[in-house]
Amino acid sequence: MRIARFSLDGNVAFGVVEGEDSQPDSLLIDIIRGIPFAAFERSGTKVPLSKVRLLPPVLPSKVVAIGRNYADHAAELGNEVPDVPFAFFKPSTSVIGPGDRIIHPTFSADVQHEAELAVVIGRLCHQVPRERAHEVILGYTCANDLTARDTQRAEKQWARAKGFDGSCPLGPWVETGLSVEQAGDLAVTCTVNGELRQAGRTSQMVNGILDLIVNVTEAMTLLPGDVILTGTPAGVGPLRAGDEVAVSIEGIGTLTNKVITRD
């Protein structure tokens, strides 16, 4: 099931996306009664996807991102793979949705794309044992962990480099129909203006989805709608104003955003 969050005539709602991706003009949203983090019903009121504005599929209280979780990406930046998951935060203000503009920050000359699988948490959880970690997952979506690489190198701390406004595009929806095993072996790609930049598989992750949930919840409580970013494969590179960047994940969808400069 694909659950989208959208705006229509000034109203915000959740809905289930129906139809085949091969026929995008036929995609519909069946508006739901309730929220996806609890029992809900389909209303039967269906709207063409083309008539709504897709929003970030969730509004996380926090985004917990995992760095250097693909060995080839760590190597391309001259870093070692850490012995344990290497986590950092992206604030809620970094989150934007599909089709939203990425405003290139004025303090950086080298903003780079990082295509990632995002795990969306479905319930409040803390100190989750590995054998139950799958129970706290609502589903999965696409993410772009935008990084001001020059700022990251210069400042050591990653707060500004990873947390600037708009640095965490998410979408286009949450796919709830994938098992952890399926999500653990999906193709992840990134294109810029149609040119392939990144191509990897989630099976290349050093630390898998369940292990990341265990590691993160050992330290903090996750709330419904919180997101864990699972790392990026090799091939990261710069984005310039005017570029269109698209993150695609097999079985989920494609997240597309355009880069602009601040007015």
Short mmCIF file of C-alpha atoms in Angstrom, two decimals:
data_model
loop_
_atom_site.label_atom_id
_atom_site.label_comp_id
_atom_site.label_asym_id
_atom_site.label_seq_id
_atom_site.Cartn_x
_atom_site.Cartn_y
_atom_site.Cartn_z
CA MET A 1 0.00 0.00 0.00
CA ARG A 2 1.26 3.45 -0.93
CA ILE A 3 0.20 6.13 1.55
CA ALA A 4 0.59 9.73 0.44
CA ARG A 5 0.10 13.01 2.25
CA PHE A 6 -1.30 15.72 0.03
CA SER A 7 -2.96 19.11 -0.25
CA LEU A 8 -6.17 19.72 -2.19
CA ASP A 9 -8.04 23.04 -2.20
CA GLY A 10 -6.14 24.13 0.89
CA ASN A 11 -6.91 20.98 2.87
CA VAL A 12 -4.28 18.45 3.94
CA ALA A 13 -5.09 14.75 4.11
CA PHE A 14 -3.67 11.25 3.74
CA GLY A 15 -4.72 8.85 1.04
CA VAL A 16 -3.93 5.51 -0.56
CA VAL A 17 -2.42 5.76 -4.04
CA GLU A 18 -4.03 3.39 -6.52
CA GLY A 19 -3.07 2.47 -10.07
CA GLU A 20 -0.07 1.40 -12.11
CA ASP A 21 3.07 3.52 -12.28
CA SER A 22 3.30 2.68 -15.98
CA GLN A 23 0.15 4.76 -16.45
CA PRO A 24 0.76 7.84 -14.27
CA ASP A 25 -2.23 9.71 -15.66
CA SER A 26 -4.51 7.01 -14.22
CA LEU A 27 -3.18 7.17 -10.65
CA LEU A 28 -5.80 8.00 -8.03
CA ILE A 29 -5.75 8.86 -4.33
CA ASP A 30 -8.42 7.26 -2.15
CA ILE A 31 -8.73 9.68 0.78
CA ILE A 32 -8.57 7.91 4.13
CA ARG A 33 -10.48 8.55 7.34
CA GLY A 34 -7.92 8.83 10.12
CA ILE A 35 -4.15 8.74 10.04
CA PRO A 36 -1.77 6.01 8.86
CA PHE A 37 -0.31 5.52 12.35
CA ALA A 38 -3.56 4.00 13.62
CA ALA A 39 -6.49 2.05 12.23
CA PHE A 40 -8.05 3.92 9.32
CA GLU A 41 -10.67 3.43 6.65
CA ARG A 42 -10.69 4.28 2.98
CA SER A 43 -13.39 6.82 2.30
CA GLY A 44 -14.04 5.73 -1.26
CA THR A 45 -13.62 9.35 -2.33
CA LYS A 46 -10.99 9.23 -5.06
CA VAL A 47 -9.10 12.10 -6.61
CA PRO A 48 -6.72 12.01 -9.59
CA LEU A 49 -3.15 12.22 -8.36
CA SER A 50 -2.54 14.90 -10.98
CA LYS A 51 -5.04 17.18 -9.22
CA VAL A 52 -3.31 17.25 -5.83
CA ARG A 53 -0.03 18.57 -4.50
CA LEU A 54 2.02 15.85 -2.88
CA LEU A 55 3.54 16.87 0.45
CA PRO A 56 6.27 15.23 2.51
CA PRO A 57 4.65 11.87 3.33
CA VAL A 58 5.32 12.39 7.05
CA LEU A 59 6.31 15.27 9.32
CA PRO A 60 9.00 13.71 11.52
CA SER A 61 9.88 15.14 14.91
CA LYS A 62 13.41 14.09 14.00
CA VAL A 63 15.32 12.50 11.16
CA VAL A 64 18.08 10.20 12.36
CA ALA A 65 20.57 9.72 9.54
CA ILE A 66 23.28 7.08 9.35
CA GLY A 67 26.60 8.06 7.82
CA ARG A 68 29.12 5.87 6.01
CA ASN A 69 26.79 2.86 5.91
CA TYR A 70 27.95 1.87 2.41
CA ALA A 71 31.64 0.94 2.19
CA ASP A 72 32.01 2.27 -1.36
CA HIS A 73 30.65 5.68 -0.36
CA ALA A 74 32.94 5.87 2.65
CA ALA A 75 35.87 5.01 0.39
CA GLU A 76 35.03 7.61 -2.25
CA LEU A 77 35.29 10.33 0.40
CA GLY A 78 38.44 8.87 1.94
CA ASN A 79 36.74 7.68 5.12
CA GLU A 80 36.88 4.45 7.07
CA VAL A 81 33.73 2.45 7.71
CA PRO A 82 32.88 3.00 11.40
CA ASP A 83 32.77 0.04 13.77
CA VAL A 84 29.25 0.95 14.90
CA PRO A 85 26.50 2.97 13.16
CA PHE A 86 27.46 6.61 12.82
CA ALA A 87 24.34 8.71 13.46
CA PHE A 88 23.54 12.39 13.08
CA PHE A 89 20.36 14.48 12.99
CA LYS A 90 18.54 16.47 10.37
CA PRO A 91 15.94 18.85 11.86
CA SER A 92 12.25 18.81 10.98
CA THR A 93 12.78 22.09 9.09
CA SER A 94 15.05 20.27 6.64
CA VAL A 95 12.13 18.17 5.32
CA ILE A 96 10.52 19.04 1.99
CA GLY A 97 8.34 17.00 -0.33
CA PRO A 98 8.31 15.76 -3.91
CA GLY A 99 8.37 18.58 -6.42
CA ASP A 100 9.44 21.15 -3.82
CA ARG A 101 12.33 23.40 -4.71
CA ILE A 102 15.73 22.86 -3.12
CA ILE A 103 17.08 26.31 -2.28
CA HIS A 104 20.85 26.20 -2.63
CA PRO A 105 22.27 27.61 0.65
CA THR A 106 24.28 30.79 0.27
CA PHE A 107 27.02 29.59 2.63
CA SER A 108 28.03 26.62 0.45
CA ALA A 109 29.57 26.24 -2.98
CA ASP A 110 29.33 22.43 -3.02
CA VAL A 111 25.93 20.96 -2.22
CA GLN A 112 25.82 17.25 -3.09
CA HIS A 113 23.07 14.67 -3.53
CA GLU A 114 22.89 11.44 -1.50
CA ALA A 115 20.15 8.98 -2.52
CA GLU A 116 18.89 6.92 0.42
CA LEU A 117 16.25 4.48 1.58
CA ALA A 118 14.25 6.03 4.42
CA VAL A 119 12.60 3.92 7.11
CA VAL A 120 9.38 5.48 8.44
CA ILE A 121 8.52 4.62 12.05
CA GLY A 122 4.91 3.72 12.74
CA ARG A 123 4.68 3.69 16.53
CA LEU A 124 6.30 5.09 19.63
CA CYS A 125 9.25 2.87 20.46
CA HIS A 126 12.31 2.71 22.69
CA GLN A 127 14.93 0.00 23.27
CA VAL A 128 13.46 -2.22 20.60
CA PRO A 129 14.83 -5.80 20.55
CA ARG A 130 16.00 -6.96 17.15
CA GLU A 131 13.38 -9.70 16.90
CA ARG A 132 10.62 -7.10 17.23
CA ALA A 133 12.19 -4.26 15.24
CA HIS A 134 10.06 -5.02 12.17
CA GLU A 135 6.94 -4.25 14.22
CA VAL A 136 7.76 -0.54 14.55
CA ILE A 137 8.13 0.09 10.80
CA LEU A 138 5.24 1.78 9.01
CA GLY A 139 6.99 1.58 5.64
CA TYR A 140 9.66 3.04 3.41
CA THR A 141 10.16 6.09 1.24
CA CYS A 142 12.86 7.78 -0.85
CA ALA A 143 15.17 10.40 0.63
CA ASN A 144 17.89 12.74 -0.54
CA ASP A 145 20.37 13.51 2.24
CA LEU A 146 21.61 16.77 0.76
CA THR A 147 25.00 17.77 2.09
CA ALA A 148 26.98 21.00 1.93
CA ARG A 149 30.24 19.11 1.47
CA ASP A 150 32.58 22.09 1.80
CA THR A 151 30.87 23.14 5.01
CA GLN A 152 31.00 19.58 6.32
CA ARG A 153 34.76 19.48 5.81
CA ALA A 154 35.39 22.95 7.19
CA GLU A 155 33.23 22.82 10.29
CA LYS A 156 33.69 19.17 11.34
CA GLN A 157 30.33 19.26 13.13
CA TRP A 158 27.60 18.44 10.60
CA ALA A 159 24.71 20.53 11.90
CA ARG A 160 24.79 23.21 9.18
CA ALA A 161 26.17 20.98 6.44
CA LYS A 162 23.42 18.40 6.82
CA GLY A 163 20.63 20.37 8.48
CA PHE A 164 20.02 23.43 6.34
CA ASP A 165 16.45 24.20 5.27
CA GLY A 166 15.29 21.86 2.51
CA SER A 167 18.19 19.44 2.94
CA CYS A 168 15.95 16.40 3.42
CA PRO A 169 13.55 15.81 0.52
CA LEU A 170 11.24 12.85 1.27
CA GLY A 171 8.65 11.09 -0.88
CA PRO A 172 6.73 10.60 -2.98
CA TRP A 173 4.79 8.38 -0.52
CA VAL A 174 5.28 5.67 2.08
CA GLU A 175 5.28 2.12 0.73
CA THR A 176 3.92 -0.18 3.47
CA GLY A 177 3.86 -3.41 1.49
CA LEU A 178 7.55 -4.33 1.66
CA SER A 179 8.92 -6.80 4.15
CA VAL A 180 12.22 -6.04 5.87
CA GLU A 181 13.82 -8.74 3.71
CA GLN A 182 12.53 -7.11 0.53
CA ALA A 183 13.56 -3.64 1.66
CA GLY A 184 17.01 -5.03 2.36
CA ASP A 185 17.72 -5.67 -1.33
CA LEU A 186 16.35 -2.83 -3.47
CA ALA A 187 17.98 -0.87 -6.27
CA VAL A 188 18.76 2.74 -5.33
CA THR A 189 19.59 5.26 -8.05
CA CYS A 190 20.06 8.99 -8.43
CA THR A 191 19.96 10.96 -11.65
CA VAL A 192 20.74 14.63 -12.25
CA ASN A 193 19.15 16.09 -15.36
CA GLY A 194 18.58 12.52 -16.52
CA GLU A 195 22.23 11.49 -16.11
CA LEU A 196 22.83 8.51 -13.81
CA ARG A 197 25.01 9.49 -10.86
CA GLN A 198 24.38 6.82 -8.22
CA ALA A 199 23.45 3.15 -8.58
CA GLY A 200 23.55 0.70 -5.70
CA ARG A 201 21.48 -1.74 -3.73
CA THR A 202 20.32 -1.66 -0.13
CA SER A 203 21.94 -5.08 0.28
CA GLN A 204 25.27 -3.20 0.26
CA MET A 205 24.50 -1.54 3.58
CA VAL A 206 27.05 -2.30 6.29
CA ASN A 207 24.37 -2.20 8.99
CA GLY A 208 20.94 -3.49 8.01
CA ILE A 209 17.54 -1.99 8.75
CA LEU A 210 16.82 -3.99 11.90
CA ASP A 211 20.25 -3.33 13.36
CA LEU A 212 19.83 0.40 12.77
CA ILE A 213 16.50 0.45 14.58
CA VAL A 214 18.05 -1.38 17.52
CA ASN A 215 21.03 0.99 17.62
CA VAL A 216 18.99 4.18 17.41
CA THR A 217 16.33 3.14 19.93
CA GLU A 218 18.95 2.11 22.46
CA ALA A 219 19.58 5.82 22.87
CA MET A 220 16.32 7.60 22.10
CA THR A 221 12.57 7.25 21.76
CA LEU A 222 11.24 7.34 18.23
CA LEU A 223 7.78 8.74 17.57
CA PRO A 224 5.28 7.85 14.84
CA GLY A 225 6.45 9.55 11.66
CA ASP A 226 10.09 9.75 12.66
CA VAL A 227 12.53 8.71 9.94
CA ILE A 228 15.80 6.80 9.82
CA LEU A 229 17.98 7.44 6.76
CA THR A 230 20.02 4.34 6.02
CA GLY A 231 23.03 5.76 4.14
CA THR A 232 23.95 6.29 0.52
CA PRO A 233 25.83 4.27 -2.11
CA ALA A 234 28.81 5.67 -4.00
CA GLY A 235 28.49 8.29 -6.71
CA VAL A 236 27.58 11.40 -4.73
CA GLY A 237 28.20 14.63 -6.58
CA PRO A 238 27.48 18.34 -6.86
CA LEU A 239 24.20 20.06 -7.63
CA ARG A 240 23.86 23.44 -9.29
CA ALA A 241 20.97 25.85 -9.67
CA GLY A 242 18.69 24.61 -12.42
CA ASP A 243 19.52 20.94 -11.87
CA GLU A 244 16.71 18.41 -11.49
CA VAL A 245 17.66 15.60 -9.14
CA ALA A 246 15.68 12.36 -8.93
CA VAL A 247 16.05 9.58 -6.35
CA SER A 248 14.46 6.29 -7.37
CA ILE A 249 14.10 3.17 -5.24
CA GLU A 250 12.87 -0.10 -6.64
CA GLY A 251 9.38 -0.99 -5.42
CA ILE A 252 8.78 2.46 -3.91
CA GLY A 253 8.90 5.26 -6.47
CA THR A 254 10.78 8.36 -7.55
CA LEU A 255 11.42 11.58 -5.63
CA THR A 256 12.17 14.54 -7.88
CA ASN A 257 13.24 18.07 -6.91
CA LYS A 258 14.75 21.05 -8.70
CA VAL A 259 17.57 23.19 -7.35
CA ILE A 260 17.18 26.98 -7.33
CA THR A 261 19.05 29.91 -5.86
CA ARG A 262 17.63 32.09 -3.13
CA ASP A 263 15.92 35.23 -4.44
#
